[in-house]
Coordinates of N, CA and C in Angstrom, one line a residue:
M5 N 11.5 67.6 -140.1 CA 10.5 67.2 -141.0 C 9.7 68.5 -141.4
V6 N 9.3 68.4 -142.7 CA 8.5 69.5 -143.2 C 7.1 68.9 -143.4
F7 N 6.1 69.7 -142.9 CA 4.7 69.3 -143.0 C 3.9 70.4 -143.9
T8 N 2.9 69.9 -144.6 CA 2.1 70.9 -145.3 C 1.2 71.6 -144.3
D9 N 0.8 72.8 -144.8 CA -0.1 73.6 -143.9 C -1.4 72.8 -143.6
E10 N -1.9 72.1 -144.6 CA -3.2 71.3 -144.4 C -3.0 70.2 -143.3
L11 N -1.8 69.5 -143.3 CA -1.6 68.5 -142.4 C -1.4 69.1 -141.0
L12 N -0.7 70.2 -140.9 CA -0.5 70.9 -139.6 C -1.9 71.4 -139.0
A13 N -2.7 71.9 -139.9 CA -4.0 72.4 -139.5 C -4.9 71.3 -139.0
D14 N -4.8 70.2 -139.6 CA -5.6 69.0 -139.2 C -5.1 68.5 -137.8
A15 N -3.7 68.4 -137.7 CA -3.1 68.0 -136.4 C -3.5 69.0 -135.3
R16 N -3.5 70.3 -135.6 CA -3.8 71.3 -134.6 C -5.3 71.1 -134.2
R17 N -6.2 71.0 -135.2 CA -7.6 70.8 -134.9 C -7.8 69.6 -134.0
R18 N -7.2 68.5 -134.3 CA -7.3 67.3 -133.5 C -6.8 67.4 -132.1
Y19 N -5.6 68.2 -132.0 CA -5.0 68.4 -130.7 C -5.8 69.3 -129.8
E20 N -6.4 70.4 -130.4 CA -7.0 71.4 -129.6 C -8.5 71.2 -129.4
Q21 N -9.1 70.4 -130.3 CA -10.6 70.2 -130.3 C -11.1 68.8 -130.0
T22 N -10.2 67.9 -129.9 CA -10.6 66.5 -129.6 C -9.8 65.9 -128.5
A23 N -10.3 64.8 -127.9 CA -9.6 64.2 -126.8 C -8.7 63.0 -127.4
E24 N -8.4 63.1 -128.7 CA -7.6 62.1 -129.3 C -6.2 62.1 -128.7
A25 N -5.6 60.9 -128.5 CA -4.3 60.7 -127.9 C -3.2 61.4 -128.8
K26 N -2.2 62.0 -128.1 CA -1.1 62.6 -128.8 C -0.3 61.6 -129.6
S27 N -0.3 60.4 -129.1 CA 0.5 59.4 -129.9 C -0.2 59.1 -131.2
A28 N -1.5 59.1 -131.2 CA -2.2 58.8 -132.5 C -2.0 59.9 -133.5
I29 N -2.1 61.2 -133.0 CA -1.9 62.3 -133.9 C -0.4 62.3 -134.4
G30 N 0.5 62.1 -133.5 CA 1.9 62.0 -133.9 C 2.2 60.9 -134.9
A31 N 1.5 59.8 -134.7 CA 1.7 58.6 -135.6 C 1.2 59.0 -137.0
D32 N 0.1 59.8 -137.1 CA -0.4 60.2 -138.4 C 0.6 61.2 -139.1
L33 N 1.4 61.9 -138.3 CA 2.4 62.8 -138.8 C 3.7 62.1 -139.1
G34 N 3.8 60.9 -138.6 CA 5.0 60.1 -138.7 C 6.1 60.4 -137.8
I35 N 5.8 60.9 -136.6 CA 6.7 61.3 -135.6 C 6.4 60.7 -134.2
A36 N 7.3 60.6 -133.3 CA 7.1 60.0 -132.0 C 6.2 60.9 -131.2
P37 N 5.5 60.4 -130.2 CA 4.6 61.2 -129.3 C 5.4 62.3 -128.6
S38 N 6.6 62.1 -128.2 CA 7.4 63.2 -127.5 C 7.7 64.3 -128.5
T39 N 8.1 63.9 -129.7 CA 8.4 64.9 -130.7 C 7.2 65.7 -131.1
F40 N 6.0 65.0 -131.1 CA 4.7 65.8 -131.4 C 4.4 66.7 -130.3
S41 N 4.6 66.3 -129.0 CA 4.4 67.2 -127.9 C 5.3 68.4 -128.0
S42 N 6.6 68.2 -128.4 CA 7.5 69.4 -128.5 C 7.1 70.3 -129.6
L43 N 6.6 69.7 -130.8 CA 6.1 70.5 -131.9 C 4.9 71.3 -131.5
A44 N 3.9 70.7 -130.8 CA 2.7 71.5 -130.3 C 3.1 72.6 -129.4
T45 N 4.0 72.4 -128.5 CA 4.5 73.4 -127.6 C 5.2 74.5 -128.3
R46 N 6.0 74.2 -129.3 CA 6.8 75.2 -130.0 C 5.9 76.0 -130.9
L47 N 4.8 75.4 -131.4 CA 3.8 76.2 -132.3 C 2.8 76.9 -131.4
G48 N 2.7 76.7 -130.1 CA 1.8 77.4 -129.2 C 0.4 76.8 -129.2
W49 N 0.2 75.6 -129.5 CA -1.1 75.0 -129.5 C -1.5 74.7 -128.0
T50 N -2.8 74.8 -127.8 CA -3.3 74.5 -126.4 C -4.1 73.2 -126.5
R51 N -3.8 72.4 -125.5 CA -4.4 71.0 -125.5 C -5.9 71.1 -125.2
F52 N -6.6 70.2 -125.8 CA -8.1 70.1 -125.6 C -8.3 69.7 -124.1
A53 N -9.2 70.5 -123.5 CA -9.6 70.2 -122.1 C -11.1 69.7 -122.2
P54 N -11.3 68.4 -122.0 CA -12.7 67.9 -122.1 C -13.6 68.6 -121.1
P55 N -14.8 68.7 -121.4 CA -15.7 69.3 -120.4 C -15.9 68.4 -119.2
P56 N -16.3 68.9 -118.1 CA -16.4 68.0 -116.9 C -17.4 67.0 -117.2
R57 N -17.1 65.8 -116.7 CA -18.0 64.7 -116.9 C -19.2 64.8 -116.0
G58 N -20.4 64.6 -116.5 CA -21.6 64.6 -115.8 C -22.1 63.2 -115.5
L59 N -23.3 63.2 -114.9 CA -23.9 61.9 -114.6 C -24.4 61.3 -115.9
D60 N -24.4 60.0 -115.9 CA -25.0 59.4 -117.1 C -26.5 59.4 -117.0
A61 N -27.2 59.0 -118.0 CA -28.7 59.2 -118.0 C -29.3 58.4 -116.9
A62 N -28.8 57.2 -116.6 CA -29.4 56.3 -115.6 C -29.2 57.0 -114.2
A63 N -28.1 57.5 -114.0 CA -27.9 58.2 -112.7 C -28.8 59.4 -112.5
R64 N -29.0 60.2 -113.6 CA -29.8 61.3 -113.5 C -31.3 60.9 -113.2
L65 N -31.7 59.8 -113.9 CA -33.1 59.3 -113.6 C -33.2 58.8 -112.2
T66 N -32.2 58.2 -111.7 CA -32.3 57.7 -110.3 C -32.4 58.8 -109.4
A67 N -31.6 59.9 -109.6 CA -31.6 61.0 -108.7 C -33.0 61.7 -108.8
K68 N -33.5 61.8 -110.0 CA -34.8 62.4 -110.2 C -35.9 61.6 -109.5
S69 N -35.9 60.3 -109.6 CA -36.9 59.5 -108.9 C -36.8 59.5 -107.4
Q70 N -35.6 59.6 -106.9 CA -35.4 59.7 -105.4 C -36.0 61.0 -105.0
A71 N -35.8 62.1 -105.7 CA -36.3 63.4 -105.4 C -37.8 63.4 -105.4
L72 N -38.4 62.7 -106.3 CA -39.9 62.5 -106.4 C -40.4 61.7 -105.2
V73 N -39.7 60.7 -104.8 CA -40.1 59.9 -103.7 C -40.1 60.7 -102.4
K74 N -39.0 61.5 -102.2 CA -38.9 62.4 -101.1 C -40.0 63.4 -101.0
A75 N -40.3 64.0 -102.2 CA -41.4 65.0 -102.3 C -42.8 64.3 -101.9
A76 N -43.0 63.1 -102.4 CA -44.2 62.4 -102.1 C -44.3 62.1 -100.6
A77 N -43.2 61.7 -100.0 CA -43.2 61.4 -98.6 C -43.5 62.6 -97.8
A78 N -43.0 63.8 -98.2 CA -43.2 65.0 -97.5 C -44.7 65.4 -97.6
A79 N -45.3 65.1 -98.8 CA -46.7 65.5 -99.0 C -47.7 64.6 -98.2
E80 N -47.3 63.4 -97.9 CA -48.1 62.5 -97.1 C -48.2 62.9 -95.7
P81 N -49.4 62.7 -95.1 CA -49.5 63.0 -93.7 C -48.6 62.2 -92.8
A82 N -48.1 62.8 -91.8 CA -47.2 62.0 -90.9 C -48.1 61.1 -90.1
Y83 N -47.4 60.0 -89.6 CA -48.2 59.1 -88.8 C -48.6 59.7 -87.5
D84 N -48.0 60.7 -87.0 CA -48.4 61.4 -85.8 C -49.7 62.1 -86.0
D85 N -50.0 62.5 -87.2 CA -51.3 63.2 -87.5 C -52.5 62.2 -87.5
M86 N -52.3 60.9 -87.6 CA -53.4 60.0 -87.7 C -54.0 59.7 -86.3
P87 N -55.3 59.6 -86.3 CA -55.9 59.3 -85.0 C -55.6 57.9 -84.5
M88 N -55.5 57.8 -83.2 CA -55.1 56.5 -82.7 C -56.2 55.7 -82.1
D89 N -57.3 56.3 -81.7 CA -58.4 55.4 -81.2 C -59.2 54.8 -82.3
T90 N -59.8 53.7 -82.1 CA -60.3 52.8 -83.1 C -61.4 53.5 -83.9
A91 N -62.3 54.2 -83.2 CA -63.5 54.8 -83.9 C -63.0 55.9 -84.9
A92 N -62.0 56.7 -84.4 CA -61.5 57.8 -85.2 C -60.7 57.2 -86.4
L93 N -59.9 56.1 -86.1 CA -59.2 55.5 -87.2 C -60.1 54.9 -88.2
V94 N -61.2 54.3 -87.8 CA -62.1 53.7 -88.8 C -62.7 54.8 -89.6
A95 N -63.1 55.9 -89.0 CA -63.7 57.1 -89.7 C -62.6 57.6 -90.7
W96 N -61.4 57.7 -90.3 CA -60.3 58.2 -91.1 C -60.1 57.3 -92.3
L97 N -60.1 56.0 -92.1 CA -59.9 55.0 -93.2 C -61.1 55.1 -94.2
Q98 N -62.3 55.2 -93.7 CA -63.5 55.4 -94.6 C -63.3 56.6 -95.4
R99 N -62.9 57.7 -94.8 CA -62.8 59.0 -95.6 C -61.7 58.8 -96.7
E100 N -60.6 58.1 -96.3 CA -59.5 57.9 -97.3 C -59.9 57.1 -98.4
I101 N -60.6 56.0 -98.1 CA -61.1 55.0 -99.2 C -62.1 55.7 -100.1
Q102 N -63.0 56.5 -99.5 CA -64.0 57.2 -100.3 C -63.3 58.3 -101.1
A103 N -62.3 58.9 -100.6 CA -61.6 59.9 -101.4 C -60.9 59.3 -102.6
Q104 N -60.3 58.1 -102.4 CA -59.7 57.4 -103.5 C -60.7 57.0 -104.5
I105 N -61.8 56.5 -104.1 CA -62.9 56.1 -105.1 C -63.3 57.4 -105.8
G106 N -63.4 58.5 -105.2 CA -63.8 59.8 -105.8 C -62.7 60.2 -106.9
I107 N -61.4 59.9 -106.6 CA -60.4 60.2 -107.5 C -60.5 59.3 -108.8
V108 N -60.8 58.1 -108.5 CA -60.9 57.1 -109.6 C -62.1 57.5 -110.5
K109 N -63.2 58.0 -109.9 CA -64.4 58.4 -110.6 C -64.1 59.6 -111.5
Q110 N -63.3 60.6 -110.9 CA -62.9 61.8 -111.7 C -62.1 61.4 -112.9
L111 N -61.1 60.5 -112.6 CA -60.3 60.1 -113.8 C -61.1 59.4 -114.8
R112 N -62.0 58.6 -114.4 CA -62.9 57.9 -115.4 C -63.7 58.9 -116.2
E113 N -64.2 59.9 -115.5 CA -65.1 60.9 -116.2 C -64.2 61.7 -117.2
Q114 N -63.0 62.0 -116.9 CA -62.1 62.7 -117.8 C -61.8 61.8 -119.0
E115 N -61.8 60.5 -118.8 CA -61.4 59.6 -119.9 C -62.6 59.2 -120.7
R116 N -63.8 59.6 -120.4 CA -65.1 59.2 -121.1 C -65.0 59.5 -122.5
A117 N -64.4 60.6 -122.9 CA -64.3 61.1 -124.3 C -63.6 60.0 -125.2
E118 N -62.6 59.4 -124.6 CA -61.9 58.4 -125.5 C -62.0 57.0 -124.8
P119 N -62.2 56.0 -125.5 CA -62.4 54.7 -124.9 C -61.1 54.2 -124.2
L120 N -61.3 53.4 -123.2 CA -60.2 52.9 -122.5 C -59.6 51.7 -123.2
T121 N -58.3 51.6 -123.1 CA -57.6 50.4 -123.7 C -57.9 49.2 -122.7
D122 N -57.7 48.0 -123.2 CA -57.9 46.9 -122.4 C -57.1 46.9 -121.1
E123 N -55.8 47.3 -121.3 CA -54.9 47.4 -120.1 C -55.4 48.4 -119.1
A124 N -55.8 49.6 -119.6 CA -56.3 50.6 -118.7 C -57.6 50.2 -118.0
A125 N -58.5 49.5 -118.7 CA -59.7 49.0 -118.2 C -59.5 48.0 -117.1
I126 N -58.5 47.1 -117.3 CA -58.2 46.1 -116.3 C -57.6 46.7 -115.1
R127 N -56.7 47.7 -115.3 CA -56.1 48.4 -114.2 C -57.2 49.1 -113.4
L128 N -58.1 49.8 -114.0 CA -59.2 50.5 -113.4 C -60.1 49.5 -112.6
A129 N -60.4 48.4 -113.2 CA -61.2 47.4 -112.5 C -60.5 46.9 -111.3
R130 N -59.2 46.6 -111.3 CA -58.5 46.2 -110.2 C -58.4 47.2 -109.1
I131 N -58.2 48.4 -109.4 CA -58.2 49.5 -108.4 C -59.6 49.6 -107.7
L132 N -60.6 49.6 -108.5 CA -62.0 49.7 -107.9 C -62.3 48.5 -107.1
S133 N -61.8 47.3 -107.5 CA -62.1 46.1 -106.8 C -61.4 46.1 -105.4
S134 N -60.1 46.5 -105.4 CA -59.4 46.6 -104.2 C -60.0 47.6 -103.2
L135 N -60.4 48.8 -103.8 CA -61.0 49.8 -102.9 C -62.4 49.3 -102.4
A136 N -63.1 48.6 -103.2 CA -64.4 48.1 -102.7 C -64.2 47.0 -101.7
D137 N -63.2 46.1 -101.8 CA -62.8 45.1 -100.8 C -62.5 45.8 -99.5
A138 N -61.6 46.8 -99.6 CA -61.2 47.5 -98.4 C -62.4 48.1 -97.7
L139 N -63.3 48.7 -98.4 CA -64.5 49.3 -97.8 C -65.4 48.3 -97.2
T140 N -65.5 47.1 -97.9 CA -66.4 46.0 -97.4 C -65.8 45.5 -96.1
K141 N -64.5 45.3 -96.1 CA -63.8 44.8 -94.8 C -64.0 45.8 -93.7
L142 N -63.8 47.0 -94.0 CA -64.0 48.1 -93.0 C -65.4 48.1 -92.5
D143 N -66.4 48.0 -93.3 CA -67.8 47.9 -92.9 C -68.1 46.7 -92.0
R144 N -67.5 45.6 -92.5 CA -67.6 44.3 -91.7 C -67.0 44.5 -90.3
H145 N -65.9 45.2 -90.2 CA -65.2 45.4 -89.0 C -66.1 46.3 -88.1
T146 N -66.6 47.4 -88.6 CA -67.4 48.3 -87.8 C -68.7 47.6 -87.4
A147 N -69.3 46.7 -88.3 CA -70.5 46.0 -87.9 C -70.2 45.1 -86.8
G148 N -69.1 44.4 -86.8 CA -68.7 43.4 -85.8 C -68.4 44.2 -84.5
A149 N -67.9 45.3 -84.5 CA -67.6 46.1 -83.3 C -68.9 46.6 -82.7
A150 N -69.9 46.9 -83.6 CA -71.2 47.4 -83.1 C -71.9 46.4 -82.3
C151 N -71.8 45.1 -82.7 CA -72.4 44.0 -81.9 C -71.9 43.8 -80.5
G152 N -70.6 44.2 -80.4 CA -70.0 44.1 -79.1 C -69.5 42.7 -78.8
P153 N -68.7 42.5 -77.8 CA -68.1 41.2 -77.4 C -69.2 40.3 -76.8
V154 N -68.9 39.0 -76.8 CA -69.9 38.1 -76.3 C -69.9 38.3 -74.7
E155 N -71.1 38.4 -74.2 CA -71.2 38.6 -72.7 C -71.0 37.2 -72.0
P156 N -70.4 37.2 -70.9 CA -70.2 35.9 -70.2 C -71.5 35.4 -69.7
D157 N -72.5 36.2 -69.6 CA -73.8 35.7 -69.2 C -74.4 34.7 -70.2
D158 N -74.0 34.8 -71.4 CA -74.6 33.9 -72.5 C -74.0 32.5 -72.3
L159 N -72.9 32.3 -71.6 CA -72.3 31.0 -71.5 C -72.9 30.3 -70.3
P160 N -73.0 29.0 -70.3 CA -73.5 28.2 -69.2 C -72.6 28.3 -68.0
E161 N -73.1 28.2 -66.8 CA -72.3 28.2 -65.6 C -71.7 26.9 -65.4
N162 N -72.4 25.8 -65.6 CA -71.9 24.5 -65.3 C -72.0 23.6 -66.6
I163 N -70.9 23.2 -67.1 CA -70.9 22.4 -68.3 C -71.5 21.0 -68.1
D164 N -71.4 20.5 -66.8 CA -72.0 19.2 -66.6 C -73.5 19.2 -66.7
D165 N -74.2 20.3 -66.4 CA -75.7 20.4 -66.6 C -76.0 20.3 -68.1
I166 N -75.2 20.9 -68.9 CA -75.4 20.8 -70.4 C -75.3 19.4 -70.8
R167 N -74.2 18.7 -70.4 CA -74.0 17.3 -70.8 C -75.2 16.4 -70.3
I168 N -75.6 16.6 -69.1 CA -76.8 15.7 -68.6 C -78.0 16.0 -69.4
D169 N -78.3 17.3 -69.7 CA -79.5 17.6 -70.5 C -79.4 17.1 -71.9
L170 N -78.2 17.2 -72.5 CA -78.0 16.6 -73.8 C -78.2 15.1 -73.8
A171 N -77.7 14.4 -72.9 CA -77.8 13.0 -72.8 C -79.3 12.6 -72.6
R172 N -80.1 13.3 -71.8 CA -81.5 13.0 -71.7 C -82.2 13.2 -73.0
R173 N -81.9 14.3 -73.7 CA -82.5 14.6 -75.0 C -82.2 13.5 -76.0
I174 N -81.0 13.0 -76.0 CA -80.6 12.0 -77.0 C -81.4 10.7 -76.7
D175 N -81.4 10.3 -75.4 CA -82.2 9.1 -75.0 C -83.6 9.2 -75.4
A176 N -84.3 10.4 -75.2 CA -85.7 10.6 -75.6 C -85.8 10.5 -77.1
F177 N -84.9 11.0 -77.8 CA -85.0 10.9 -79.3 C -84.9 9.5 -79.8
I178 N -83.9 8.7 -79.2 CA -83.7 7.3 -79.6 C -85.0 6.5 -79.2
A179 N -85.5 6.8 -78.1 CA -86.7 6.1 -77.6 C -87.9 6.4 -78.6
S180 N -88.0 7.6 -79.0 CA -89.1 7.9 -79.9 C -89.0 7.3 -81.3
R181 N -87.7 7.1 -81.7 CA -87.5 6.5 -83.0 C -87.7 5.0 -82.9
A182 N -87.3 4.4 -81.8 CA -87.4 3.0 -81.7 C -88.8 2.5 -81.5
N183 N -89.6 3.4 -80.9 CA -91.0 3.0 -80.6 C -92.0 3.5 -81.7
A184 N -91.5 3.9 -82.8 CA -92.3 4.5 -83.9 C -93.3 3.5 -84.4
G185 N -93.0 2.2 -84.5 CA -94.0 1.3 -85.0 C -94.8 0.5 -83.9
L186 N -94.6 0.8 -82.6 CA -95.2 0.0 -81.5 C -96.6 0.7 -81.2
P187 N -97.5 -0.1 -80.6 CA -98.8 0.5 -80.2 C -98.5 1.5 -79.1
D188 N -99.5 2.3 -78.8 CA -99.4 3.4 -77.8 C -99.0 2.9 -76.4
D189 N -99.6 1.8 -75.9 CA -99.3 1.3 -74.6 C -97.8 0.9 -74.5
A190 N -97.3 0.2 -75.5 CA -96.0 -0.3 -75.5 C -95.0 0.9 -75.6
A191 N -95.3 1.9 -76.4 CA -94.4 3.0 -76.5 C -94.3 3.8 -75.2
A192 N -95.5 4.0 -74.5 CA -95.5 4.7 -73.3 C -94.7 3.9 -72.2
A193 N -94.8 2.6 -72.2 CA -94.1 1.8 -71.2 C -92.6 1.9 -71.5
A194 N -92.2 1.8 -72.8 CA -90.8 1.9 -73.2 C -90.2 3.3 -72.8
A195 N -91.0 4.3 -73.0 CA -90.5 5.7 -72.7 C -90.4 5.8 -71.2
D196 N -91.2 5.2 -70.4 CA -91.1 5.3 -69.0 C -89.8 4.6 -68.5
G197 N -89.4 3.6 -69.2 CA -88.2 2.9 -68.8 C -87.0 3.7 -69.0
F198 N -87.0 4.6 -69.9 CA -85.8 5.4 -70.2 C -85.6 6.6 -69.3
Q199 N -86.7 7.0 -68.6 CA -86.6 8.2 -67.8 C -86.2 7.9 -66.4

């Protein structure tokens, strides 16, 4: 078969510069794929070698985010560095919470020039609220620890003594209410009967 120079130039371009199938190029020339392969070899054409396939965008983003997580984990203090006794742990937590509040204040000062969007204002309010709650709970915890545990001396030694005393007080209260309208002599006599 005889081909024009233009048709051969187009076939060569497609063969050397694209990943188009040889069968499709051969079909456009009106020849079988094996005949086209023989023609390309005889004319000295080199087959297109596609560049190496890389990661798609999602895989690149995943790899980048994992690298950021690892970097953040490396920047955080190790748990071995944290104090273990309660007083030191409370002091450390207070410093961390106050540092976070300081960061939020700095961010807010930087944004004073431009008004906050509703979403940013809500987010800032939530952050401050959670930090304030954490600080309040920590203060409550430290105040409770300062009071100390309940001493066993505050508890009664014999529960029966408490019951007897409570029963006597209840009887005296009922007698005083029942005798509220009686003359003094009758009230005294009724009270003597209950004791």
